[in-house]
Short mmCIF file of C-alpha atoms in Angstrom, two decimals:
data_model
loop_
_atom_site.label_atom_id
_atom_site.label_comp_id
_atom_site.label_asym_id
_atom_site.label_seq_id
_atom_site.Cartn_x
_atom_site.Cartn_y
_atom_site.Cartn_z
CA MET A 16 0.64 -1.05 -24.58
CA ARG A 17 0.47 1.34 -27.59
CA LEU A 18 0.12 4.50 -25.95
CA SER A 19 -1.71 6.17 -29.45
CA ARG A 20 -4.21 3.23 -28.33
CA TYR A 21 -4.63 4.17 -24.66
CA PHE A 22 -6.37 6.15 -22.59
CA LEU A 23 -4.33 8.54 -20.46
CA PRO A 24 -5.75 12.34 -20.11
CA VAL A 25 -2.59 14.16 -19.32
CA LEU A 26 -2.81 17.90 -17.91
CA LYS A 27 -0.89 20.19 -19.04
CA GLU A 28 -1.70 22.48 -16.31
CA THR A 29 -1.82 21.61 -12.62
CA PRO A 30 -5.29 21.70 -11.05
CA SER A 31 -6.14 24.37 -8.18
CA GLU A 32 -7.54 22.45 -5.81
CA ALA A 33 -4.07 20.13 -5.12
CA GLN A 34 -2.65 20.98 -2.78
CA ILE A 35 0.26 17.95 -2.84
CA VAL A 36 2.82 16.54 -4.91
CA SER A 37 0.78 13.24 -5.10
CA HIS A 38 -2.32 14.55 -5.49
CA ARG A 39 -0.86 17.23 -8.31
CA TYR A 40 0.90 14.54 -10.09
CA MET A 41 -2.03 11.77 -9.60
CA LEU A 42 -4.36 14.33 -11.79
CA ARG A 43 -1.85 15.49 -14.07
CA ALA A 44 -0.96 11.92 -15.28
CA GLY A 45 -4.23 11.24 -15.80
CA MET A 46 -4.70 8.51 -12.69
CA ILE A 47 -7.83 9.75 -11.24
CA LYS A 48 -10.58 11.97 -11.56
CA GLN A 49 -12.34 13.48 -8.88
CA GLN A 50 -15.90 12.26 -8.76
CA SER A 51 -17.08 14.13 -5.49
CA ALA A 52 -15.11 15.43 -2.39
CA GLY A 53 -12.65 12.47 -1.04
CA ILE A 54 -14.08 9.99 -3.99
CA TYR A 55 -12.18 9.54 -7.03
CA SER A 56 -12.74 7.24 -10.27
CA TRP A 57 -9.29 5.32 -10.88
CA LEU A 58 -8.41 5.67 -14.21
CA PRO A 59 -6.31 3.14 -16.30
CA LEU A 60 -2.79 4.26 -15.06
CA GLY A 61 -4.06 4.97 -11.78
CA PHE A 62 -5.64 0.88 -11.55
CA LYS A 63 -2.59 -0.18 -13.03
CA VAL A 64 -0.60 0.85 -10.33
CA LEU A 65 -3.32 -0.28 -7.20
CA ARG A 66 -3.59 -3.52 -8.82
CA LYS A 67 0.59 -3.71 -8.97
CA ILE A 68 0.24 -2.79 -5.11
CA GLU A 69 -2.63 -4.87 -4.36
CA ASN A 70 -0.88 -8.31 -5.69
CA ILE A 71 2.25 -7.19 -3.93
CA VAL A 72 0.42 -7.03 -0.37
CA HIS A 73 -1.67 -10.51 -1.17
CA GLU A 74 1.68 -12.29 -1.90
CA GLU A 75 3.24 -10.68 1.12
CA GLN A 76 -0.20 -11.95 3.24
CA ILE A 77 -0.13 -15.73 1.67
CA ARG A 78 3.72 -15.83 2.65
CA ALA A 79 2.91 -15.10 6.07
CA GLY A 80 0.13 -18.01 5.99
CA HIS A 81 -3.11 -15.49 6.27
CA ILE A 82 -6.03 -16.44 4.46
CA PRO A 83 -7.84 -13.93 1.55
CA MET A 84 -11.44 -13.66 1.21
CA GLN A 85 -14.32 -10.74 0.74
CA MET A 86 -16.55 -9.43 2.89
CA PRO A 87 -18.97 -6.95 1.57
CA THR A 88 -18.90 -3.00 1.66
CA ILE A 89 -22.39 -2.88 3.19
CA GLN A 90 -23.19 -3.81 6.94
CA SER A 91 -26.03 -4.31 8.84
CA ALA A 92 -26.31 -2.24 11.95
CA ASP A 93 -27.16 -4.70 14.27
CA LEU A 94 -23.40 -6.33 14.68
CA TRP A 95 -22.16 -2.97 15.48
CA ARG A 96 -24.64 -2.79 18.32
CA GLU A 97 -23.60 -5.99 19.78
CA SER A 98 -20.36 -4.62 19.80
CA GLY A 99 -21.29 -1.37 21.04
CA ARG A 100 -20.02 0.72 18.57
CA TYR A 101 -22.58 1.57 16.54
CA ASP A 102 -23.72 5.06 18.48
CA GLY A 103 -19.84 5.14 19.55
CA TYR A 104 -17.94 5.63 16.09
CA GLY A 105 -18.87 8.72 15.45
CA GLU A 106 -20.16 11.06 12.52
CA GLU A 107 -17.36 9.52 9.64
CA MET A 108 -19.63 6.29 9.88
CA LEU A 109 -21.71 6.64 6.71
CA ARG A 110 -25.08 5.07 7.76
CA MET A 111 -28.55 4.51 5.85
CA LYS A 112 -31.28 2.35 5.72
CA ASP A 113 -32.62 -0.03 3.39
CA ARG A 114 -36.28 -0.07 1.93
CA HIS A 115 -37.50 -2.78 4.64
CA GLY A 116 -35.83 0.28 6.74
CA ARG A 117 -32.94 -1.69 8.47
CA ASP A 118 -30.38 0.49 9.98
CA MET A 119 -27.55 -0.37 7.26
CA LEU A 120 -23.78 1.03 7.06
CA PHE A 121 -21.10 1.85 5.05
CA SER A 122 -17.96 -0.25 6.21
CA PRO A 123 -15.49 1.59 7.66
CA THR A 124 -13.78 -1.24 9.46
CA ALA A 125 -14.50 -5.34 9.76
CA GLU A 126 -14.26 -5.84 13.13
CA GLU A 127 -17.78 -6.63 13.77
CA MET A 128 -18.47 -9.01 10.51
CA VAL A 129 -15.65 -10.89 10.28
CA THR A 130 -16.08 -11.88 14.42
CA ASP A 131 -19.50 -12.95 13.49
CA ILE A 132 -18.28 -15.41 10.57
CA PHE A 133 -15.41 -16.71 13.20
CA ARG A 134 -18.25 -17.72 15.60
CA ALA A 135 -20.70 -19.41 13.02
CA HIS A 136 -17.98 -21.65 11.81
CA VAL A 137 -15.26 -21.86 14.38
CA ASN A 138 -15.34 -23.82 17.70
CA SER A 139 -12.32 -25.56 18.67
CA TYR A 140 -9.59 -24.72 19.39
CA LYS A 141 -8.23 -27.31 16.82
CA ASP A 142 -8.73 -24.75 14.13
CA LEU A 143 -6.55 -22.04 15.37
CA PRO A 144 -4.57 -20.07 14.99
CA LEU A 145 -6.28 -18.90 11.96
CA THR A 146 -5.92 -15.07 9.84
CA LEU A 147 -8.16 -14.04 7.62
CA TYR A 148 -8.02 -10.85 5.25
CA GLN A 149 -9.51 -8.94 2.56
CA ILE A 150 -8.84 -5.88 0.45
CA GLN A 151 -12.01 -4.55 0.03
CA TRP A 152 -13.15 -0.77 -0.36
CA LYS A 153 -13.64 1.04 2.74
CA PHE A 154 -15.34 4.47 3.42
CA ARG A 155 -15.30 6.95 6.05
CA ASP A 156 -17.07 10.24 5.92
CA GLU A 157 -14.07 12.67 6.72
CA ILE A 158 -15.40 16.34 7.60
CA ARG A 159 -12.72 18.01 5.56
CA PRO A 160 -11.48 15.71 2.93
CA ARG A 161 -8.43 16.39 1.26
CA PHE A 162 -4.95 15.43 -0.34
CA GLY A 163 -6.28 13.10 -2.76
CA VAL A 164 -6.25 9.56 -2.17
CA MET A 165 -4.20 10.63 0.91
CA ARG A 166 -7.23 11.42 2.91
CA GLY A 167 -10.14 10.38 0.83
CA ARG A 168 -13.56 9.84 1.85
CA GLU A 169 -14.01 6.56 -0.23
CA PHE A 170 -10.36 4.16 0.02
CA TYR A 171 -9.10 0.88 -0.98
CA MET A 172 -7.63 -1.09 2.17
CA LYS A 173 -6.32 -4.23 3.47
CA ASP A 174 -7.65 -5.33 6.56
CA GLY A 175 -6.63 -8.82 8.48
CA TYR A 176 -8.15 -10.38 11.49
CA ASN A 177 -6.11 -12.87 13.12
CA PHE A 178 -7.85 -15.26 15.75
CA ASP A 179 -5.44 -17.13 18.58
CA LEU A 180 -6.10 -18.98 21.83
CA THR A 181 -3.78 -17.34 23.91
CA LYS A 182 -2.60 -13.39 24.01
CA GLU A 183 0.84 -14.85 23.53
CA ASP A 184 -0.56 -16.84 20.23
CA ALA A 185 -2.08 -13.75 19.43
CA LEU A 186 1.38 -11.05 19.96
CA HIS A 187 2.90 -13.87 17.76
CA ALA A 188 0.29 -13.01 15.20
CA TYR A 189 1.25 -9.10 16.10
CA ASN A 190 4.80 -9.93 15.71
CA ARG A 191 4.10 -11.99 11.97
CA HIS A 192 2.00 -9.41 10.87
CA LEU A 193 4.79 -6.79 11.84
CA VAL A 194 7.75 -8.90 9.28
CA SER A 195 5.07 -9.19 6.66
CA TYR A 196 4.57 -5.41 6.37
CA LEU A 197 8.19 -4.87 6.62
CA ARG A 198 8.55 -7.02 3.99
CA THR A 199 5.78 -5.63 1.91
CA TYR A 200 7.32 -2.10 1.58
CA GLU A 201 10.55 -2.57 0.59
CA ARG A 202 9.11 -4.33 -1.89
CA MET A 203 7.55 -0.90 -2.83
CA GLY A 204 10.42 0.82 -2.76
CA LEU A 205 9.35 2.24 0.60
CA GLN A 206 11.11 2.44 3.88
CA ALA A 207 8.23 2.53 6.06
CA ILE A 208 8.71 2.96 10.07
CA PRO A 209 6.87 1.43 12.68
CA MET A 210 6.29 3.89 15.20
CA ARG A 211 4.18 3.27 18.94
CA ALA A 212 0.99 4.78 18.20
CA ASP A 213 -2.79 5.60 19.73
CA SER A 214 -5.78 2.83 18.74
CA GLY A 215 -8.28 5.34 18.33
CA PRO A 216 -11.73 4.17 17.76
CA ILE A 217 -10.70 0.05 16.92
CA GLY A 218 -9.03 -0.36 20.80
CA GLY A 219 -6.56 -2.29 21.98
CA ASP A 220 -2.86 -2.26 24.20
CA TYR A 221 -0.55 -2.98 21.83
CA THR A 222 -0.37 -1.29 18.55
CA HIS A 223 2.31 0.62 16.20
CA GLU A 224 1.77 2.53 12.71
CA PHE A 225 4.15 2.22 9.73
CA LEU A 226 4.93 6.02 8.37
CA VAL A 227 6.85 6.57 5.11
CA LEU A 228 8.67 9.73 6.76
CA ALA A 229 7.60 13.13 3.71
CA GLU A 230 7.18 16.88 4.76
CA THR A 231 3.41 16.37 3.47
CA GLY A 232 2.75 13.96 6.09
CA GLU A 233 -0.38 14.45 8.43
CA SER A 234 1.29 13.10 11.74
CA GLU A 235 4.29 14.75 13.68
CA VAL A 236 7.10 12.11 14.12
CA PHE A 237 9.65 11.78 16.76
CA TYR A 238 12.27 9.25 16.21
CA ASP A 239 16.03 7.90 16.76
CA SER A 240 17.79 8.54 13.43
CA GLU A 241 18.93 4.98 13.81
CA VAL A 242 15.72 3.51 12.86
CA THR A 243 16.55 5.08 9.37
CA ASP A 244 19.03 2.88 8.90
CA LEU A 245 17.32 -0.49 9.72
CA THR A 246 16.69 -2.65 6.11
CA PHE A 247 14.68 -5.80 6.12
CA GLY A 248 16.31 -6.93 2.74
CA ASP A 249 15.95 -10.46 1.40
CA ARG A 250 16.13 -12.66 4.90
CA ASP A 251 14.24 -15.89 5.11
CA ILE A 252 11.86 -15.88 7.79
CA ASP A 253 9.77 -18.61 8.98
CA TYR A 254 6.77 -16.97 9.80
CA ASP A 255 6.02 -19.95 12.20
CA ASN A 256 9.32 -19.39 14.02
CA VAL A 257 7.79 -16.98 17.42
CA ALA A 258 11.73 -16.41 18.26
CA GLN A 259 12.73 -15.20 14.93
CA CYS A 260 9.82 -13.31 14.60
CA GLN A 261 10.22 -12.01 17.78
CA GLY A 262 13.65 -10.56 16.91
CA VAL A 263 12.82 -9.08 14.01
CA MET A 264 10.05 -7.35 16.03
CA ASP A 265 12.68 -6.28 18.80
CA GLU A 266 14.89 -5.00 16.11
CA PHE A 267 12.99 -2.67 14.21
CA THR A 268 11.12 -1.28 17.30
CA SER A 269 13.54 -1.01 20.43
CA ARG A 270 14.77 2.70 19.09
CA TYR A 271 12.50 5.49 20.03
CA ALA A 272 9.79 5.90 17.08
CA ARG A 273 6.50 7.46 18.25
CA THR A 274 3.57 9.25 16.78
CA ASP A 275 2.59 12.75 18.40
CA GLU A 276 -0.28 11.00 20.24
CA THR A 277 2.21 8.77 21.91
CA HIS A 278 5.52 10.85 22.70
CA ASP A 279 7.16 10.63 25.62
CA THR A 280 9.20 13.68 26.22
CA ALA A 281 11.42 11.86 28.77
CA ALA A 282 11.84 9.27 26.78
CA PHE A 283 13.14 11.23 23.75
CA GLU A 284 15.20 13.13 25.97
CA LYS A 285 17.43 9.66 26.55
CA VAL A 286 18.26 9.19 23.02
CA PRO A 287 21.46 11.15 22.19
CA GLU A 288 20.85 14.65 20.84
CA ASP A 289 22.54 14.12 17.66
CA ARG A 290 19.91 11.14 17.12
CA ARG A 291 16.82 12.75 17.88
CA ARG A 292 14.64 13.56 14.76
CA VAL A 293 11.18 15.43 14.55
CA ALA A 294 9.47 15.69 11.23
CA ARG A 295 6.13 14.57 9.60
CA GLY A 296 5.24 11.08 8.08
CA ILE A 297 2.63 9.16 6.23
CA GLU A 298 0.42 7.04 7.62
CA VAL A 299 0.40 3.45 5.15
CA GLY A 300 -0.80 0.99 7.72
CA GLN A 301 -1.33 0.20 11.12
CA ILE A 302 -1.25 -3.10 13.43
CA PHE A 303 -3.47 -3.66 16.66
CA TYR A 304 -3.82 -6.72 19.10
CA PHE A 305 -6.71 -5.64 21.51
CA GLY A 306 -7.30 -9.38 22.96
CA THR A 307 -10.87 -10.69 23.46
CA THR A 308 -12.39 -6.88 23.26
CA TYR A 309 -14.67 -8.04 20.71
CA SER A 310 -14.61 -12.12 20.96
CA ASP A 311 -16.08 -11.06 24.52
CA LYS A 312 -19.26 -9.01 22.99
CA LEU A 313 -19.63 -10.88 20.34
CA GLY A 314 -19.38 -14.64 21.83
CA ALA A 315 -16.89 -15.52 19.71
CA THR A 316 -15.63 -18.87 21.59
CA VAL A 317 -13.69 -21.90 21.36
CA VAL A 318 -13.47 -24.73 23.46
CA ASP A 319 -10.00 -25.74 24.81
CA LYS A 320 -8.14 -28.54 25.60
CA ASP A 321 -10.02 -28.54 28.92
CA GLN A 322 -13.43 -28.39 27.32
CA ASN A 323 -13.87 -25.00 28.73
CA GLN A 324 -15.49 -22.75 26.14
CA VAL A 325 -12.95 -19.56 25.97
CA PRO A 326 -12.99 -16.29 24.06
CA VAL A 327 -10.09 -16.12 21.52
CA HIS A 328 -7.75 -13.41 20.98
CA MET A 329 -7.76 -11.02 18.20
CA GLY A 330 -5.74 -8.45 16.51
CA SER A 331 -7.02 -6.67 13.05
CA HIS A 332 -4.08 -5.28 10.92
CA GLY A 333 -4.60 -2.36 7.66
CA ILE A 334 -2.78 -1.29 5.11
CA GLY A 335 -3.77 1.59 3.03
CA VAL A 336 -3.92 0.55 -0.46
CA SER A 337 -4.86 2.98 -2.25
CA ARG A 338 -3.02 5.81 0.15
CA LEU A 339 0.19 3.93 -0.93
CA LEU A 340 -0.05 5.76 -4.33
CA GLY A 341 0.34 8.74 -2.56
CA ALA A 342 3.00 7.78 -0.29
CA ILE A 343 5.16 6.17 -3.29
CA ILE A 344 4.77 9.50 -4.96
CA GLU A 345 5.43 12.12 -2.41
CA ALA A 346 8.65 9.70 -1.76
CA SER A 347 9.43 9.61 -5.03
CA HIS A 348 9.27 12.25 -7.23
CA ASP A 349 11.11 15.24 -9.10
CA ASP A 350 10.11 18.35 -10.62
CA LYS A 351 9.13 17.16 -13.56
CA GLY A 352 6.66 14.12 -12.72
CA ILE A 353 6.69 10.46 -10.74
CA ILE A 354 9.48 7.95 -10.11
CA TRP A 355 7.90 4.76 -9.53
CA PRO A 356 10.26 1.93 -8.10
CA GLU A 357 10.42 -0.74 -10.38
CA GLY A 358 8.36 -3.27 -7.56
CA VAL A 359 4.79 -0.91 -8.70
CA THR A 360 5.72 0.76 -12.04
CA PRO A 361 2.37 0.47 -14.13
CA PHE A 362 4.81 -0.05 -17.11
CA HIS A 363 7.91 -1.58 -16.84
CA CYS A 364 9.64 0.53 -19.56
CA GLY A 365 8.78 3.48 -21.63
CA ILE A 366 9.46 2.95 -25.96
CA VAL A 367 10.15 6.33 -27.46
CA ASN A 368 10.02 6.57 -31.30
CA LEU A 369 11.71 9.67 -32.26
CA LYS A 370 10.92 9.43 -35.64
CA GLN A 371 7.20 8.15 -36.00
CA GLY A 372 7.03 7.12 -39.92
CA ASP A 373 10.70 6.35 -40.51
CA ALA A 374 10.82 2.63 -41.75
CA GLU A 375 13.92 1.71 -39.74
CA ALA A 376 12.93 3.60 -36.43
CA ASP A 377 9.50 2.06 -36.79
CA ALA A 378 10.80 -1.66 -36.65
CA ALA A 379 13.31 -1.27 -34.27
CA CYS A 380 10.74 -0.13 -32.13
CA GLU A 381 8.00 -2.51 -32.69
CA ALA A 382 10.96 -5.03 -32.10
CA LEU A 383 11.46 -4.11 -28.79
CA TYR A 384 7.82 -3.76 -28.30
CA GLN A 385 7.64 -7.53 -29.12
CA HIS A 386 10.97 -8.49 -27.48
CA LEU A 387 9.93 -7.13 -24.00
CA THR A 388 6.35 -8.68 -24.46
CA ASN A 389 7.24 -12.14 -25.17
CA ALA A 390 9.81 -11.73 -21.97
CA GLY A 391 6.74 -11.41 -19.46
CA LEU A 392 7.10 -7.35 -19.43
CA GLU A 393 4.70 -4.81 -20.22
CA PRO A 394 6.44 -2.10 -21.98
CA LEU A 395 4.28 1.75 -23.45
CA TYR A 396 5.31 2.06 -26.74
CA ASP A 397 4.58 6.03 -27.61
CA ASP A 398 4.03 5.91 -31.00
CA ARG A 399 2.22 8.91 -31.29
CA ASN A 400 3.05 11.05 -34.31
CA GLU A 401 4.29 14.04 -31.80
CA ARG A 402 7.36 16.22 -31.18
CA ALA A 403 10.51 14.43 -29.48
CA GLY A 404 10.05 16.86 -26.06
CA GLY A 405 6.29 16.16 -25.89
CA LYS A 406 7.28 12.61 -25.84
CA PHE A 407 9.92 12.79 -23.27
CA ALA A 408 7.49 15.11 -20.80
CA THR A 409 4.87 12.35 -21.26
CA MET A 410 7.68 10.16 -20.17
CA ASP A 411 8.89 11.87 -17.24
CA LEU A 412 5.29 12.93 -15.93
CA ILE A 413 4.17 8.98 -15.91
CA GLY A 414 6.93 8.20 -13.85
CA LEU A 415 8.04 5.00 -15.85
CA PRO A 416 11.61 3.85 -14.35
CA TRP A 417 12.82 3.00 -17.83
CA ARG A 418 13.05 4.10 -20.77
CA ILE A 419 14.37 3.39 -24.30
CA THR A 420 14.78 5.94 -26.91
CA VAL A 421 14.77 5.07 -30.67
CA GLY A 422 16.16 7.11 -33.53
CA PRO A 423 17.56 7.15 -36.84
CA ARG A 424 21.08 8.52 -36.16
CA GLY A 425 21.30 6.13 -33.02
CA LEU A 426 20.49 3.11 -35.36
CA LYS A 427 23.22 4.47 -37.72
CA ASN A 428 25.30 3.07 -35.34
CA GLY A 429 23.43 -0.19 -34.26
CA VAL A 430 22.17 1.17 -31.20
CA VAL A 431 19.09 2.59 -28.73
CA GLU A 432 19.17 4.95 -25.46
CA LEU A 433 18.81 3.19 -22.17
CA THR A 434 17.54 5.91 -19.60
CA CYS A 435 16.70 5.82 -16.01
CA ARG A 436 14.30 7.99 -14.60
CA ARG A 437 15.37 8.08 -10.88
CA THR A 438 19.45 9.62 -11.93
CA GLY A 439 18.87 10.57 -15.62
CA ASP A 440 22.33 8.49 -16.82
CA SER A 441 21.55 6.99 -19.86
CA GLU A 442 23.71 4.31 -21.79
CA GLU A 443 24.19 3.47 -25.52
CA LEU A 444 23.24 -0.26 -26.25
CA THR A 445 22.31 -2.55 -29.07
CA THR A 446 18.74 -3.15 -28.73
CA ASP A 447 19.23 -7.12 -27.83
CA ALA A 448 21.38 -5.87 -24.87
CA ALA A 449 19.10 -2.91 -23.82
CA VAL A 450 15.93 -5.66 -23.50
CA ALA A 451 18.35 -8.19 -21.71
CA LYS A 452 19.00 -4.97 -19.22
CA VAL A 453 15.51 -4.49 -19.05
CA ILE A 454 14.77 -7.90 -18.29
CA GLU A 455 17.71 -8.34 -15.55
CA ILE A 456 16.41 -5.11 -13.72
CA PHE A 457 12.74 -6.54 -13.71
CA GLU A 458 13.70 -10.14 -12.58
CA PRO A 459 13.82 -9.34 -8.90
CA HIS A 460 9.86 -7.59 -9.01
CA ARG A 461 8.25 -10.46 -11.00
CA VAL A 462 4.96 -11.51 -9.38
CA ARG A 463 5.29 -14.61 -8.43
CA GLY A 464 1.81 -15.70 -8.12
CA LEU A 465 -1.51 -15.74 -5.87
#
């Protein structure tokens, strides 16, 4: 993309309503525009990052054997009455009537609907295990929406639902989701710590939240500092291997890590004092096992090996896709702007022409642009007739992790400058060497297809 043809409405001043870093930078970088309280339009730059995050979520869900689908945002109240949640969910649920006077609602979650789909089409244990998921818009009418996309009313979310014959099978699904989530977050450049949490209105006995440590987090968290030394890395996992998935679960949840709702002071005090930590965290996902809670109420049963009709065991598993943009920015920024991790950056590399209109500089930038594009990367070429300082400020603000700077002085010596946004380190390379290095950097982050 050439910046002269792109829609990037950056702001020089910070809007007064933006209270936290991610909200400030998302507005200033032209990623979102508020339409009403807690509801945003996703402008091209923000939309690109949203899609990058969504693709990673899809890839890791499919790798784990989960099946994508799509359910409507508007649901009938009848299903929620059947489960007993319609009256109890509270004012966060946006209720409405259609033209025939039927009670409807804008989906805050989809346990009822996916259970209804399951009970209509699955009736034998031979069809299990089964995990269905979607990435869809949700709406919760927050009383005080704030912090931009971190706590909006409309949000984009991955919600998955497992159906299993036994509790043991369902707990394997729980562990499988934990493993897939660890992979997902690390690919986005995040360390998301699984913490014992409260189940809230969804219910269930087993639940972990995944939290990114940040000063602006909405939750107070208590943890053993050893959990921050754990990384999943590129280990190969067989998602059908019960022992292997349980091993990862034990590794990442055996040390103390809890949100304030489930904090146990006595248990925390057993952690060596030098490893006790109290901080703030941003929730970016949650996994639940709730047994037969919904299958009992909605009649989701299968025939088992002995020809008995039994309710299926279920769990639900969510990732806040739109919220992740805010969390990534909170975890990765400086006083100049965003610093995107390579896995989610909207453009792989920025190209800055220091002397637009100079024949040699223009030709070198065009060659770089074409070589990177032909290699399957997306460069953003700042071909505007702007001063160099303004171009650098824009690149720093929008946070592309790598920048190639092209100017007449360097070209006389046969080099361009490759700069790392995170460290600020620069090196002079030939154009071919610069292209080769950027390709090498992004090779591990290529989208593998769905």
